[in-house]
mmCIF file of C-alpha atoms (C1' of nucleotides) in Angstrom:
data_model
loop_
_atom_site.group_PDB
_atom_site.id
_atom_site.type_symbol
_atom_site.label_atom_id
_atom_site.label_comp_id
_atom_site.label_asym_id
_atom_site.label_seq_id
_atom_site.Cartn_x
_atom_site.Cartn_y
_atom_site.Cartn_z
ATOM 1 C CA UNK A 1 -15.481 -4.599 -14.248
ATOM 2 C CA UNK A 2 -14.566 -7.748 -12.410
ATOM 3 C CA UNK A 3 -16.978 -9.654 -10.231
ATOM 4 C CA UNK A 4 -17.113 -8.406 -6.676
ATOM 5 C CA UNK A 5 -15.545 -10.577 -4.049
ATOM 6 C CA UNK A 6 -17.524 -12.177 -1.320
ATOM 7 C CA UNK A 7 -14.918 -13.312 1.196
ATOM 8 C CA UNK A 8 -11.946 -11.670 2.844
ATOM 9 C CA UNK A 9 -9.560 -11.991 5.740
ATOM 10 C CA UNK A 10 -8.244 -9.221 7.962
ATOM 11 C CA UNK A 11 -5.425 -9.399 10.482
ATOM 12 C CA UNK A 12 -5.339 -7.770 13.869
ATOM 13 C CA UNK A 13 -3.068 -8.128 16.857
ATOM 14 C CA UNK A 14 -5.330 -9.182 19.721
ATOM 15 C CA UNK A 15 -3.283 -7.078 22.149
ATOM 16 C CA UNK A 16 -4.299 -4.070 20.058
ATOM 17 C CA UNK A 17 -7.785 -5.017 18.872
ATOM 18 C CA UNK A 18 -9.233 -8.497 19.278
ATOM 19 C CA UNK A 19 -12.468 -10.009 18.009
ATOM 20 C CA UNK A 20 -13.837 -9.617 21.531
ATOM 21 C CA UNK A 21 -13.044 -5.934 21.365
ATOM 22 C CA UNK A 22 -15.139 -5.861 18.207
ATOM 23 C CA UNK A 23 -17.963 -7.739 19.928
ATOM 24 C CA UNK A 24 -17.873 -5.171 22.754
ATOM 25 C CA UNK A 25 -17.716 -2.141 20.476
ATOM 26 C CA UNK A 26 -20.702 0.208 20.193
ATOM 27 C CA UNK A 27 -23.223 -1.471 17.889
ATOM 28 C CA UNK A 28 -20.590 -4.207 17.529
ATOM 29 C CA UNK A 29 -18.993 -2.190 14.738
ATOM 30 C CA UNK A 30 -15.642 -0.568 14.173
ATOM 31 C CA UNK A 31 -13.831 1.375 11.475
ATOM 32 C CA UNK A 32 -10.904 -0.593 10.117
ATOM 33 C CA UNK A 33 -8.422 2.257 10.150
ATOM 34 C CA UNK A 34 -4.654 2.287 9.971
ATOM 35 C CA UNK A 35 -4.172 0.180 6.842
ATOM 36 C CA UNK A 36 -1.078 1.635 5.154
ATOM 37 C CA UNK A 37 -0.399 -0.800 2.376
ATOM 38 C CA UNK A 38 -1.624 -0.106 -1.148
ATOM 39 C CA UNK A 39 -2.602 -3.645 -1.992
ATOM 40 C CA UNK A 40 -4.542 -4.029 1.227
ATOM 41 C CA UNK A 41 -6.202 -0.662 0.613
ATOM 42 C CA UNK A 42 -7.162 -1.699 -2.896
ATOM 43 C CA UNK A 43 -8.785 -4.846 -1.582
ATOM 44 C CA UNK A 44 -10.774 -2.784 0.920
ATOM 45 C CA UNK A 45 -11.978 -0.637 -1.956
ATOM 46 C CA UNK A 46 -13.357 -3.742 -3.627
ATOM 47 C CA UNK A 47 -15.469 -4.683 -0.622
ATOM 48 C CA UNK A 48 -19.239 -4.415 -0.852
ATOM 49 C CA UNK A 49 -21.885 -4.410 1.862
ATOM 50 C CA UNK A 50 -22.459 -7.855 3.287
ATOM 51 C CA UNK A 51 -19.081 -9.278 2.308
ATOM 52 C CA UNK A 52 -17.938 -11.797 4.892
ATOM 53 C CA UNK A 53 -14.580 -11.367 6.592
ATOM 54 C CA UNK A 54 -12.456 -13.859 8.496
ATOM 55 C CA UNK A 55 -10.911 -12.309 11.600
ATOM 56 C CA UNK A 56 -7.316 -13.353 12.174
ATOM 57 C CA UNK A 57 -5.205 -12.782 15.272
ATOM 58 C CA UNK A 58 -1.604 -12.083 14.336
ATOM 59 C CA UNK A 59 1.254 -11.944 16.844
ATOM 60 C CA UNK A 60 -0.856 -14.218 18.993
ATOM 61 C CA UNK A 61 -0.039 -17.512 20.681
ATOM 62 C CA UNK A 62 -0.877 -19.270 18.553
ATOM 63 C CA UNK A 63 -1.745 -17.086 15.576
ATOM 64 C CA UNK A 64 -5.232 -18.122 14.495
ATOM 65 C CA UNK A 65 -8.490 -17.368 12.720
ATOM 66 C CA UNK A 66 -10.977 -16.668 15.468
ATOM 67 C CA UNK A 67 -14.257 -15.676 13.875
ATOM 68 C CA UNK A 68 -16.244 -13.726 11.332
ATOM 69 C CA UNK A 69 -17.019 -10.077 10.692
ATOM 70 C CA UNK A 70 -19.034 -8.422 7.941
ATOM 71 C CA UNK A 71 -18.596 -5.320 5.815
ATOM 72 C CA UNK A 72 -21.180 -2.823 7.079
ATOM 73 C CA UNK A 73 -19.816 0.282 5.342
ATOM 74 C CA UNK A 74 -17.804 0.429 2.128
ATOM 75 C CA UNK A 75 -14.520 2.278 1.698
ATOM 76 C CA UNK A 76 -14.193 5.916 2.778
ATOM 77 C CA UNK A 77 -11.298 8.144 3.771
ATOM 78 C CA UNK A 78 -9.391 7.013 6.860
ATOM 79 C CA UNK A 79 -9.348 10.122 9.043
ATOM 80 C CA UNK A 80 -6.287 9.016 11.013
ATOM 81 C CA UNK A 81 -4.143 9.880 7.988
ATOM 82 C CA UNK A 82 -4.855 13.585 8.672
ATOM 83 C CA UNK A 83 -4.303 13.405 12.420
ATOM 84 C CA UNK A 84 -0.832 14.543 13.392
ATOM 85 C CA UNK A 85 -1.175 12.968 16.801
ATOM 86 C CA UNK A 86 -1.907 9.543 15.280
ATOM 87 C CA UNK A 87 0.916 7.193 14.504
ATOM 88 C CA UNK A 88 -1.020 6.465 11.322
ATOM 89 C CA UNK A 89 -0.583 10.083 10.270
ATOM 90 C CA UNK A 90 0.561 10.431 6.670
ATOM 91 C CA UNK A 91 2.078 13.828 5.833
ATOM 92 C CA UNK A 92 1.991 12.898 2.164
ATOM 93 C CA UNK A 93 -1.798 12.679 2.095
ATOM 94 C CA UNK A 94 -4.275 15.543 1.823
ATOM 95 C CA UNK A 95 -7.986 15.966 2.397
ATOM 96 C CA UNK A 96 -8.485 16.855 -1.237
ATOM 97 C CA UNK A 97 -6.755 13.649 -2.297
ATOM 98 C CA UNK A 98 -6.897 11.153 0.541
ATOM 99 C CA UNK A 99 -4.455 8.339 0.108
ATOM 100 C CA UNK A 100 -5.862 5.832 2.599
ATOM 101 C CA UNK A 101 -9.306 4.355 3.006
ATOM 102 C CA UNK A 102 -11.017 2.280 5.630
ATOM 103 C CA UNK A 103 -14.204 0.238 5.793
ATOM 104 C CA UNK A 104 -16.498 -0.460 8.720
ATOM 105 C CA UNK A 105 -16.747 -4.007 9.989
ATOM 106 C CA UNK A 106 -19.502 -5.504 12.118
ATOM 107 C CA UNK A 107 -19.172 -8.433 14.481
ATOM 108 C CA UNK A 108 -20.771 -11.666 13.304
ATOM 109 C CA UNK A 109 -19.438 -14.500 15.434
ATOM 110 C CA UNK A 110 -16.540 -15.954 17.268
ATOM 111 C CA UNK A 111 -15.727 -19.540 16.300
ATOM 112 C CA UNK A 112 -16.299 -22.235 18.932
ATOM 113 C CA UNK A 113 -12.757 -23.343 18.137
ATOM 114 C CA UNK A 114 -9.993 -21.065 16.858
ATOM 115 C CA UNK A 115 -8.044 -22.316 13.863
ATOM 116 C CA UNK A 116 -4.312 -22.054 14.351
ATOM 117 C CA UNK A 117 -1.868 -21.681 11.492
ATOM 118 C CA UNK A 118 -0.677 -25.223 12.142
ATOM 119 C CA UNK A 119 -4.223 -26.515 11.842
ATOM 120 C CA UNK A 120 -4.776 -24.603 8.615
ATOM 121 C CA UNK A 121 -1.500 -25.818 7.135
ATOM 122 C CA UNK A 122 -2.727 -29.369 7.582
ATOM 123 C CA UNK A 123 -5.559 -28.817 5.135
ATOM 124 C CA UNK A 124 -4.917 -29.693 1.495
ATOM 125 C CA UNK A 125 -7.783 -27.420 0.410
ATOM 126 C CA UNK A 126 -5.964 -24.429 1.891
ATOM 127 C CA UNK A 127 -2.577 -25.066 0.343
ATOM 128 C CA UNK A 128 -2.848 -21.985 -1.834
ATOM 129 C CA UNK A 129 -4.343 -19.667 0.756
ATOM 130 C CA UNK A 130 -2.685 -16.250 0.857
ATOM 131 C CA UNK A 131 -2.456 -16.347 4.644
ATOM 132 C CA UNK A 132 -0.292 -19.475 4.479
ATOM 133 C CA UNK A 133 2.117 -18.221 1.831
ATOM 134 C CA UNK A 134 5.624 -17.879 3.188
ATOM 135 C CA UNK A 135 6.431 -14.252 3.844
ATOM 136 C CA UNK A 136 2.862 -13.099 3.320
ATOM 137 C CA UNK A 137 2.258 -9.906 5.257
ATOM 138 C CA UNK A 138 -0.867 -8.627 3.584
ATOM 139 C CA UNK A 139 -3.237 -7.458 6.313
ATOM 140 C CA UNK A 140 -6.331 -7.473 4.086
ATOM 141 C CA UNK A 141 -6.624 -10.326 1.648
ATOM 142 C CA UNK A 142 -9.164 -12.164 -0.501
ATOM 143 C CA UNK A 143 -10.425 -15.622 0.403
ATOM 144 C CA UNK A 144 -11.885 -17.978 -2.189
ATOM 145 C CA UNK A 145 -15.318 -19.574 -1.690
ATOM 146 C CA UNK A 146 -13.741 -23.026 -1.350
ATOM 147 C CA UNK A 147 -11.288 -21.734 1.254
ATOM 148 C CA UNK A 148 -14.158 -20.061 3.072
ATOM 149 C CA UNK A 149 -16.225 -23.245 3.109
ATOM 150 C CA UNK A 150 -13.281 -25.321 4.252
ATOM 151 C CA UNK A 151 -12.544 -22.961 7.136
ATOM 152 C CA UNK A 152 -16.141 -22.883 8.309
ATOM 153 C CA UNK A 153 -16.224 -26.682 8.358
ATOM 154 C CA UNK A 154 -12.986 -26.770 10.349
ATOM 155 C CA UNK A 155 -14.421 -24.236 12.772
ATOM 156 C CA UNK A 156 -17.501 -26.341 13.302
ATOM 157 C CA UNK A 157 -19.904 -23.795 11.862
ATOM 158 C CA UNK A 158 -20.130 -25.057 8.281
ATOM 159 C CA UNK A 159 -23.136 -26.483 6.481
ATOM 160 C CA UNK A 160 -22.234 -30.040 7.413
ATOM 161 C CA UNK A 161 -22.408 -29.081 11.069
ATOM 162 C CA UNK A 162 -25.862 -27.594 10.958
ATOM 163 C CA UNK A 163 -28.346 -29.875 12.628
ATOM 164 C CA UNK A 164 -31.525 -28.038 11.741
ATOM 165 C CA UNK A 165 -33.211 -28.119 8.389
ATOM 166 C "C1'" DG B 1 14.308 -11.098 20.835
ATOM 167 C "C1'" DC B 2 15.584 -12.848 16.279
ATOM 168 C "C1'" DC B 3 15.297 -12.483 11.620
ATOM 169 C "C1'" DA B 4 13.279 -13.566 6.872
ATOM 170 C "C1'" DA B 5 10.307 -11.527 3.776
ATOM 171 C "C1'" DC B 6 8.455 -7.687 2.072
ATOM 172 C "C1'" DG B 7 7.338 -2.614 0.820
ATOM 173 C "C1'" DT B 8 9.066 2.006 0.448
ATOM 174 C "C1'" DT B 9 12.413 5.585 -0.169
ATOM 175 C "C1'" DG B 10 15.887 8.071 -2.314
ATOM 176 C "C1'" DG B 11 20.565 8.568 -4.484
ATOM 177 C "C1'" DC B 12 22.383 8.004 -8.728
ATOM 178 C "C1'" DG C 1 14.848 2.607 -13.697
ATOM 179 C "C1'" DC C 2 18.063 0.277 -10.646
ATOM 180 C "C1'" DC C 3 19.050 -1.111 -6.211
ATOM 181 C "C1'" DA C 4 20.941 -0.462 -1.451
ATOM 182 C "C1'" DA C 5 19.330 1.037 2.791
ATOM 183 C "C1'" DC C 6 15.849 1.194 5.824
ATOM 184 C "C1'" DG C 7 11.482 0.269 8.377
ATOM 185 C "C1'" DT C 8 7.791 -2.976 9.240
ATOM 186 C "C1'" DT C 9 5.348 -7.365 9.679
ATOM 187 C "C1'" DG C 10 4.719 -11.341 11.993
ATOM 188 C "C1'" DG C 11 6.064 -16.317 12.815
ATOM 189 C "C1'" DC C 12 8.964 -18.552 15.712
#
DNA sequence: GCCAACGTTGGC
DNA sequence: GCCAACGTTGGC
């Protein structure tokens, strides 16, 4: 068994569900439903409680990382796959063998400054980040510890920015 | 709105 | 198992 991951990134269109929507949700939690990509699903299945998650706004102006969420419930069946009225309905899935999972995410913080794609592309430490790969469409993706640290510094919430201690 | 990149489907 | 057609994602 491989080591569990600690850091992730999820994408959401702010016109559909923004980080502020998450902050305003009951208990500041939401189920991350609607993921219909096997690789993204598999990453969600690897998540453990307490894993930290970058929140990215896609189809935004500009597209940017806006804050942090946390895994508050590990993978379980996404009920929208059984709901015929949902546009996430999957006729090929069944309750006895659910095809799609979701996790629950809790709000942690919104960054004082959002980090646009342009800003991220300017960072040598992020050159290999999945988010910045040309043609990358993965809506749930792993983030390395060094990428995580770099992003928190850029956002002004990293260790170097902490005044107390 | 355009379109490149990508994932999925289905004919063969 | 190949690959063309199609649908979707998401930056621009």
